[in-house]
Each structure stands twice: as structure tokens, then as C-alpha cells.
PDB file of C-alpha atoms in Angstrom:
ATOM      1  CA  UNK H   1      32.241  27.211 -13.460  1.00 88.00           C
ATOM      2  CA  UNK H   2      28.957  28.757 -15.397  1.00 90.00           C
ATOM      3  CA  UNK H   3      25.916  29.730 -12.705  1.00 90.00           C
ATOM      4  CA  UNK H   4      23.064  29.851 -14.970  1.00 90.00           C
ATOM      5  CA  UNK H   5      19.673  30.309 -13.216  1.00 89.00           C
ATOM      6  CA  UNK H   6      17.326  28.606 -15.816  1.00 89.00           C
ATOM      7  CA  UNK H   7      13.676  29.940 -13.936  1.00 90.00           C
ATOM      8  CA  UNK H   8      12.712  30.830 -10.347  1.00 86.00           C
ATOM      9  CA  UNK H   9      13.537  27.590  -8.873  1.00 88.00           C
ATOM     10  CA  UNK H  10      15.988  26.067 -11.062  1.00 91.00           C
ATOM     11  CA  UNK H  11      20.166  26.628 -11.854  1.00 92.00           C
ATOM     12  CA  UNK H  12      22.233  25.536 -13.812  1.00 91.00           C
ATOM     13  CA  UNK H  13      26.520  24.892 -12.732  1.00 91.00           C
ATOM     14  CA  UNK H  14      29.000  23.763 -15.376  1.00 91.00           C
ATOM     15  CA  UNK H  15      32.286  22.116 -13.946  1.00 90.00           C
ATOM     16  CA  UNK H  16      35.438  21.884 -16.575  1.00 90.00           C
ATOM     17  CA  UNK H  17      38.128  19.671 -16.161  1.00 89.00           C
ATOM     18  CA  UNK H  18      39.717  22.195 -14.330  1.00 90.00           C
ATOM     19  CA  UNK H  19      36.955  22.860 -11.537  1.00 88.00           C
ATOM     20  CA  UNK H  20      37.004  19.286 -11.164  1.00 88.00           C
ATOM     21  CA  UNK H  21      40.823  19.255 -10.468  1.00 89.00           C
ATOM     22  CA  UNK H  22      40.709  22.646  -8.209  1.00 89.00           C
ATOM     23  CA  UNK H  23      38.027  20.996  -6.106  1.00 87.00           C
ATOM     24  CA  UNK H  24      39.876  17.620  -6.361  1.00 87.00           C
ATOM     25  CA  UNK H  25      35.863  15.977  -7.250  1.00 85.00           C
ATOM     26  CA  UNK H  26      35.879  13.246  -9.280  1.00 83.00           C
ATOM     27  CA  UNK H  27      32.468  12.508 -10.631  1.00 79.00           C
ATOM     28  CA  UNK H  28      32.177   8.095 -10.056  1.00 79.00           C
ATOM     29  CA  UNK H  29      32.278   9.444  -6.214  1.00 79.00           C
ATOM     30  CA  UNK H  30      30.711  12.474  -6.406  1.00 81.00           C
ATOM     31  CA  UNK H  31      27.278  12.771  -3.470  1.00 77.00           C
ATOM     32  CA  UNK H  32      26.296  13.218  -0.355  1.00 76.00           C
ATOM     33  CA  UNK H  33      27.744  10.191   1.283  1.00 81.00           C
ATOM     34  CA  UNK H  34      31.480  11.234   0.830  1.00 84.00           C
ATOM     35  CA  UNK H  35      32.517  14.212   2.900  1.00 88.00           C
ATOM     36  CA  UNK H  36      34.416  15.710   0.742  1.00 88.00           C
ATOM     37  CA  UNK H  37      32.115  16.066  -2.418  1.00 86.00           C
ATOM     38  CA  UNK H  38      29.291  17.226   0.239  1.00 87.00           C
ATOM     39  CA  UNK H  39      32.077  19.783   1.822  1.00 90.00           C
ATOM     40  CA  UNK H  40      31.991  20.742  -2.081  1.00 88.00           C
ATOM     41  CA  UNK H  41      28.946  20.863  -2.903  1.00 87.00           C
ATOM     42  CA  UNK H  42      27.645  22.292   0.271  1.00 88.00           C
ATOM     43  CA  UNK H  43      30.288  25.858  -0.792  1.00 90.00           C
ATOM     44  CA  UNK H  44      28.724  25.130  -4.509  1.00 90.00           C
ATOM     45  CA  UNK H  45      24.800  25.992  -3.839  1.00 88.00           C
ATOM     46  CA  UNK H  46      25.684  28.704  -0.995  1.00 91.00           C
ATOM     47  CA  UNK H  47      27.627  30.124  -4.368  1.00 91.00           C
ATOM     48  CA  UNK H  48      25.010  30.057  -6.290  1.00 90.00           C
ATOM     49  CA  UNK H  49      22.771  32.055  -3.632  1.00 90.00           C
ATOM     50  CA  UNK H  50      25.137  34.702  -3.288  1.00 90.00           C
ATOM     51  CA  UNK H  51      25.107  35.202  -7.355  1.00 90.00           C
ATOM     52  CA  UNK H  52      21.706  34.264  -8.034  1.00 90.00           C
ATOM     53  CA  UNK H  53      19.778  35.838  -4.447  1.00 88.00           C
ATOM     54  CA  UNK H  54      17.784  32.793  -4.146  1.00 86.00           C
ATOM     55  CA  UNK H  55      17.924  31.136  -0.503  1.00 84.00           C
ATOM     56  CA  UNK H  56      18.207  27.887   0.201  1.00 82.00           C
ATOM     57  CA  UNK H  57      16.797  28.265   3.901  1.00 84.00           C
ATOM     58  CA  UNK H  58      13.756  26.392   4.750  1.00 81.00           C
ATOM     59  CA  UNK H  59      13.553  24.783   1.081  1.00 85.00           C
ATOM     60  CA  UNK H  60      14.262  20.882  -0.412  1.00 87.00           C
ATOM     61  CA  UNK H  61      17.164  20.879  -2.029  1.00 86.00           C
ATOM     62  CA  UNK H  62      17.838  18.461  -4.907  1.00 87.00           C
ATOM     63  CA  UNK H  63      20.579  18.216  -6.962  1.00 86.00           C
ATOM     64  CA  UNK H  64      20.998  15.844  -9.824  1.00 87.00           C
ATOM     65  CA  UNK H  65      24.922  16.192 -11.939  1.00 87.00           C
ATOM     66  CA  UNK H  66      25.492  14.864 -15.447  1.00 87.00           C
ATOM     67  CA  UNK H  67      29.168  13.797 -16.559  1.00 85.00           C
ATOM     68  CA  UNK H  68      30.092  16.291 -19.188  1.00 82.00           C
ATOM     69  CA  UNK H  69      33.444  16.729 -21.184  1.00 82.00           C
ATOM     70  CA  UNK H  70      35.675  15.828 -18.757  1.00 81.00           C
ATOM     71  CA  UNK H  71      33.735  17.681 -16.342  1.00 87.00           C
ATOM     72  CA  UNK H  72      29.621  17.917 -14.817  1.00 90.00           C
ATOM     73  CA  UNK H  73      26.561  19.265 -15.337  1.00 89.00           C
ATOM     74  CA  UNK H  74      23.955  20.326 -12.146  1.00 89.00           C
ATOM     75  CA  UNK H  75      21.157  21.077 -11.696  1.00 90.00           C
ATOM     76  CA  UNK H  76      20.106  22.183  -8.540  1.00 90.00           C
ATOM     77  CA  UNK H  77      16.473  22.628  -7.942  1.00 90.00           C
ATOM     78  CA  UNK H  78      15.014  24.924  -4.859  1.00 88.00           C
ATOM     79  CA  UNK H  79      11.892  22.878  -3.780  1.00 86.00           C
ATOM     80  CA  UNK H  80       9.353  24.299  -0.708  1.00 82.00           C
ATOM     81  CA  UNK H  81       9.375  22.556   1.804  1.00 76.00           C
ATOM     82  CA  UNK H  82       5.993  20.361   2.611  1.00 69.00           C
ATOM     83  CA  UNK H  83       4.679  21.224   6.053  1.00 62.00           C
ATOM     84  CA  UNK H  84       3.407  17.289   6.538  1.00 64.00           C
ATOM     85  CA  UNK H  85       3.193  14.511   3.974  1.00 67.00           C
ATOM     86  CA  UNK H  86      -1.006  13.885   4.130  1.00 67.00           C
ATOM     87  CA  UNK H  87      -1.253  10.101   5.394  1.00 71.00           C
ATOM     88  CA  UNK H  88      -4.321   8.293   2.860  1.00 64.00           C
ATOM     89  CA  UNK H  89      -6.384   5.927   4.554  1.00 62.00           C
ATOM     90  CA  UNK H  90      -7.920   3.909   2.003  1.00 56.00           C
ATOM     91  CA  UNK H  91     -11.117   2.386   3.321  1.00 53.00           C
ATOM     92  CA  UNK H  92     -12.391  -0.785   2.531  1.00 53.00           C
ATOM     93  CA  UNK H  93     -16.792  -0.958   1.963  1.00 51.00           C
ATOM     94  CA  UNK H  94     -16.728  -4.680   3.452  1.00 57.00           C
ATOM     95  CA  UNK H  95     -14.789  -7.068   2.909  1.00 69.00           C
ATOM     96  CA  UNK H  96     -16.680 -10.884   2.050  1.00 80.00           C
ATOM     97  CA  UNK H  97     -15.516 -13.129   4.950  1.00 84.00           C
ATOM     98  CA  UNK H  98     -15.184 -17.209   4.329  1.00 90.00           C
ATOM     99  CA  UNK H  99     -15.642 -20.312   5.825  1.00 92.00           C
ATOM    100  CA  UNK H 100     -15.097 -23.843   5.180  1.00 94.00           C
ATOM    101  CA  UNK H 101     -16.665 -26.568   6.292  1.00 94.00           C
ATOM    102  CA  UNK H 102     -15.232 -30.007   5.212  1.00 93.00           C
ATOM    103  CA  UNK H 103     -19.387 -31.718   7.099  1.00 92.00           C
ATOM    104  CA  UNK H 104     -22.739 -30.321   5.898  1.00 90.00           C
ATOM    105  CA  UNK H 105     -23.749 -31.000   9.785  1.00 92.00           C
ATOM    106  CA  UNK H 106     -21.138 -28.830  11.135  1.00 92.00           C
ATOM    107  CA  UNK H 107     -21.896 -25.971   9.055  1.00 91.00           C
ATOM    108  CA  UNK H 108     -26.150 -26.675   9.597  1.00 90.00           C
ATOM    109  CA  UNK H 109     -24.582 -26.170  13.395  1.00 91.00           C
ATOM    110  CA  UNK H 110     -23.194 -23.123  12.890  1.00 91.00           C
ATOM    111  CA  UNK H 111     -26.059 -21.827  10.985  1.00 90.00           C
ATOM    112  CA  UNK H 112     -28.618 -22.349  14.229  1.00 90.00           C
ATOM    113  CA  UNK H 113     -26.530 -21.402  16.574  1.00 90.00           C
ATOM    114  CA  UNK H 114     -25.865 -18.242  15.112  1.00 89.00           C
ATOM    115  CA  UNK H 115     -30.002 -18.011  14.088  1.00 88.00           C
ATOM    116  CA  UNK H 116     -31.078 -19.232  17.553  1.00 88.00           C
ATOM    117  CA  UNK H 117     -28.709 -16.269  19.087  1.00 88.00           C
ATOM    118  CA  UNK H 118     -30.329 -13.959  16.742  1.00 84.00           C
ATOM    119  CA  UNK H 119     -27.097 -11.949  16.203  1.00 82.00           C
ATOM    120  CA  UNK H 120     -26.624  -9.402  13.429  1.00 78.00           C
ATOM    121  CA  UNK H 121     -25.451 -11.591  10.487  1.00 79.00           C
ATOM    122  CA  UNK H 122     -24.858  -9.484   6.744  1.00 76.00           C
ATOM    123  CA  UNK H 123     -25.905 -11.609   3.747  1.00 83.00           C
ATOM    124  CA  UNK H 124     -24.842 -14.924   3.412  1.00 88.00           C
ATOM    125  CA  UNK H 125     -24.401 -18.024   0.530  1.00 89.00           C
ATOM    126  CA  UNK H 126     -23.646 -21.074   0.634  1.00 92.00           C
ATOM    127  CA  UNK H 127     -21.577 -22.725  -1.873  1.00 91.00           C
ATOM    128  CA  UNK H 128     -21.304 -26.572  -2.455  1.00 92.00           C
ATOM    129  CA  UNK H 129     -17.746 -27.471  -4.306  1.00 90.00           C
ATOM    130  CA  UNK H 130     -14.871 -30.244  -4.065  1.00 90.00           C
ATOM    131  CA  UNK H 131     -16.542 -31.935  -1.347  1.00 90.00           C
ATOM    132  CA  UNK H 132     -16.866 -29.301   0.592  1.00 93.00           C
ATOM    133  CA  UNK H 133     -19.212 -26.612   1.809  1.00 93.00           C
ATOM    134  CA  UNK H 134     -18.607 -22.896   1.726  1.00 93.00           C
ATOM    135  CA  UNK H 135     -20.369 -19.539   3.913  1.00 90.00           C
ATOM    136  CA  UNK H 136     -19.424 -16.537   2.348  1.00 89.00           C
ATOM    137  CA  UNK H 137     -20.789 -13.651   3.847  1.00 85.00           C
ATOM    138  CA  UNK H 138     -20.163 -10.449   1.953  1.00 78.00           C
ATOM    139  CA  UNK H 139     -19.478  -7.046   2.105  1.00 69.00           C
ATOM    140  CA  UNK H 140     -20.147  -6.509   5.762  1.00 65.00           C
ATOM    141  CA  UNK H 141     -17.930  -7.281   9.014  1.00 76.00           C
ATOM    142  CA  UNK H 142     -19.146 -10.153  11.510  1.00 81.00           C
ATOM    143  CA  UNK H 143     -19.769 -10.188  15.158  1.00 83.00           C
ATOM    144  CA  UNK H 144     -17.180 -11.613  17.610  1.00 86.00           C
ATOM    145  CA  UNK H 145     -19.614 -13.540  18.792  1.00 89.00           C
ATOM    146  CA  UNK H 146     -20.704 -15.651  15.193  1.00 88.00           C
ATOM    147  CA  UNK H 147     -16.515 -15.312  13.898  1.00 88.00           C
ATOM    148  CA  UNK H 148     -16.273 -17.272  17.118  1.00 91.00           C
ATOM    149  CA  UNK H 149     -19.202 -19.973  16.385  1.00 91.00           C
ATOM    150  CA  UNK H 150     -17.946 -20.162  12.458  1.00 91.00           C
ATOM    151  CA  UNK H 151     -14.561 -20.804  14.097  1.00 91.00           C
ATOM    152  CA  UNK H 152     -15.221 -23.432  16.312  1.00 92.00           C
ATOM    153  CA  UNK H 153     -16.758 -25.971  13.522  1.00 92.00           C
ATOM    154  CA  UNK H 154     -14.974 -24.339  10.525  1.00 92.00           C
ATOM    155  CA  UNK H 155     -12.593 -22.676   9.346  1.00 93.00           C
ATOM    156  CA  UNK H 156     -11.895 -19.290   7.851  1.00 90.00           C
ATOM    157  CA  UNK H 157     -10.314 -18.819   4.521  1.00 86.00           C
ATOM    158  CA  UNK H 158      -9.437 -15.542   2.742  1.00 84.00           C
ATOM    159  CA  UNK H 159     -11.773 -15.093   0.398  1.00 81.00           C
ATOM    160  CA  UNK H 160     -10.520 -12.912  -2.641  1.00 82.00           C
ATOM    161  CA  UNK H 161     -12.636 -12.158  -5.630  1.00 81.00           C
ATOM    162  CA  UNK H 162     -11.475 -15.280  -8.202  1.00 85.00           C
ATOM    163  CA  UNK H 163     -11.672 -17.615  -5.300  1.00 85.00           C
ATOM    164  CA  UNK H 164     -15.553 -16.418  -5.103  1.00 85.00           C
ATOM    165  CA  UNK H 165     -15.461 -16.101  -9.345  1.00 86.00           C
ATOM    166  CA  UNK H 166     -14.466 -19.203  -9.020  1.00 87.00           C
ATOM    167  CA  UNK H 167     -17.192 -20.470  -6.807  1.00 87.00           C
ATOM    168  CA  UNK H 168     -20.015 -19.626  -8.796  1.00 86.00           C
ATOM    169  CA  UNK H 169     -18.523 -20.336 -11.423  1.00 89.00           C
ATOM    170  CA  UNK H 170     -18.150 -24.387 -10.573  1.00 89.00           C
ATOM    171  CA  UNK H 171     -19.295 -24.876  -7.371  1.00 89.00           C
ATOM    172  CA  UNK H 172     -23.500 -25.530  -7.046  1.00 90.00           C
ATOM    173  CA  UNK H 173     -25.403 -22.703  -4.808  1.00 90.00           C
ATOM    174  CA  UNK H 174     -27.615 -24.477  -1.841  1.00 89.00           C
ATOM    175  CA  UNK H 175     -28.543 -21.103  -0.596  1.00 87.00           C
ATOM    176  CA  UNK H 176     -28.993 -17.757  -1.860  1.00 82.00           C
ATOM    177  CA  UNK H 177     -28.429 -14.142  -0.764  1.00 79.00           C
ATOM    178  CA  UNK H 178     -29.997 -14.814   2.965  1.00 84.00           C
ATOM    179  CA  UNK H 179     -28.524 -17.993   3.609  1.00 86.00           C
ATOM    180  CA  UNK H 180     -28.200 -17.409   7.805  1.00 85.00           C
ATOM    181  CA  UNK H 181     -32.301 -17.209   7.867  1.00 84.00           C
ATOM    182  CA  UNK H 182     -33.467 -19.304   5.486  1.00 86.00           C
ATOM    183  CA  UNK H 183     -31.168 -22.449   6.640  1.00 86.00           C
ATOM    184  CA  UNK H 184     -32.274 -21.045  10.475  1.00 84.00           C
ATOM    185  CA  UNK H 185     -35.782 -21.507   9.531  1.00 83.00           C
ATOM    186  CA  UNK H 186     -35.950 -25.010   8.813  1.00 85.00           C
ATOM    187  CA  UNK H 187     -32.970 -26.011  11.007  1.00 83.00           C
ATOM    188  CA  UNK H 188     -34.147 -24.621  14.621  1.00 76.00           C
ATOM    189  CA  UNK H 189     -36.161 -26.667  17.211  1.00 64.00           C
TER     190      UNK H 189
END
């Protein structure tokens, strides 16, 4: 067995076929899942720490093994433990909301109710596509009350970019940006 320190955090262990026999190791079954292999690998790590002066205390160890001339080569990397994994949350800057109405009358009822109750809604556009009417809200959350009204008369649909593009391309735009206020004013009694 030879132990060679590559740098301050890496050590190369070379086990010949005799070492493999002495330790009763087989490359195919070597790993931490096998209790015998785990015991031998831990013993090898202790030998490495003694010979090189490296410490495995408070360190993560990465062991990589490769077969070599009826024996094997094991690369041991000593890594600093991270105190805590950072978690990042991706904020979505306002998702689009899309509601489908089978009849234009249902959409007009929903829009006039939202308008008459003076509920805040983001900019919205109305499209007609394949005999259905789509009310698209752009990049702002809807209030619960507005969602209830819209769900009473229509059905919410996932609003992927590809769908919005096809709606823009093949659909007919009935009312642009301020659909709620424009249609609300026009149809309110």
C-alpha cells in the first residue's frame, strides 16, 4: 500500500492485489453499504490521517475508487463541512392569470360585478379564440373576491407563455390593457 499526499486536501491510496487480499476487499463490493468494506475504509482513512497529519474531524470525506492492476486506487478528498445549506426562493414577478368564459354574457357579468364593487385588478385584456372568451390579467395578484367572482362565471386556466403567444397570434383581441374599467363602464347600469 502506498499513500501519497497530492495537496492539502487530497490523498491518493494505492492498494495492490496483495493488499486487497490482506484486507479481504473486492473492488466490485467495495463501498460504505458493505459493513466489512466500511470498516476497512475507515481503517485506511485513520492510517492516512496518521501518516499525513490531516484530520477528518469536522470534515466531509469524498472517496473515489478506481480499479488498477488487480488492486485499486482510492482518492480521498477532505472537504470543509458547510454550516448550513442556503436555500434560495425564486420570486415570480407577478404571474399572469387567465379565465375562460364559454359565453360573452358570463364574462360581461363577471367584469361588471368586479367594476361595480371597485375591486382592484391589474391590467387585463380580453380575447376571443375558438368560440371562447379569455380574460387575461397581467403580472399582478388578484384579490380573493375578484377570484371568486371570476370563478363563478368562468374557469381558471394555466397561463403559459406559449398559450399567451398563440392567443396573441390566432385570437382576436376584443379589449386591450384596461379591459375591466373599459367594459365595466360600458356595461354598468
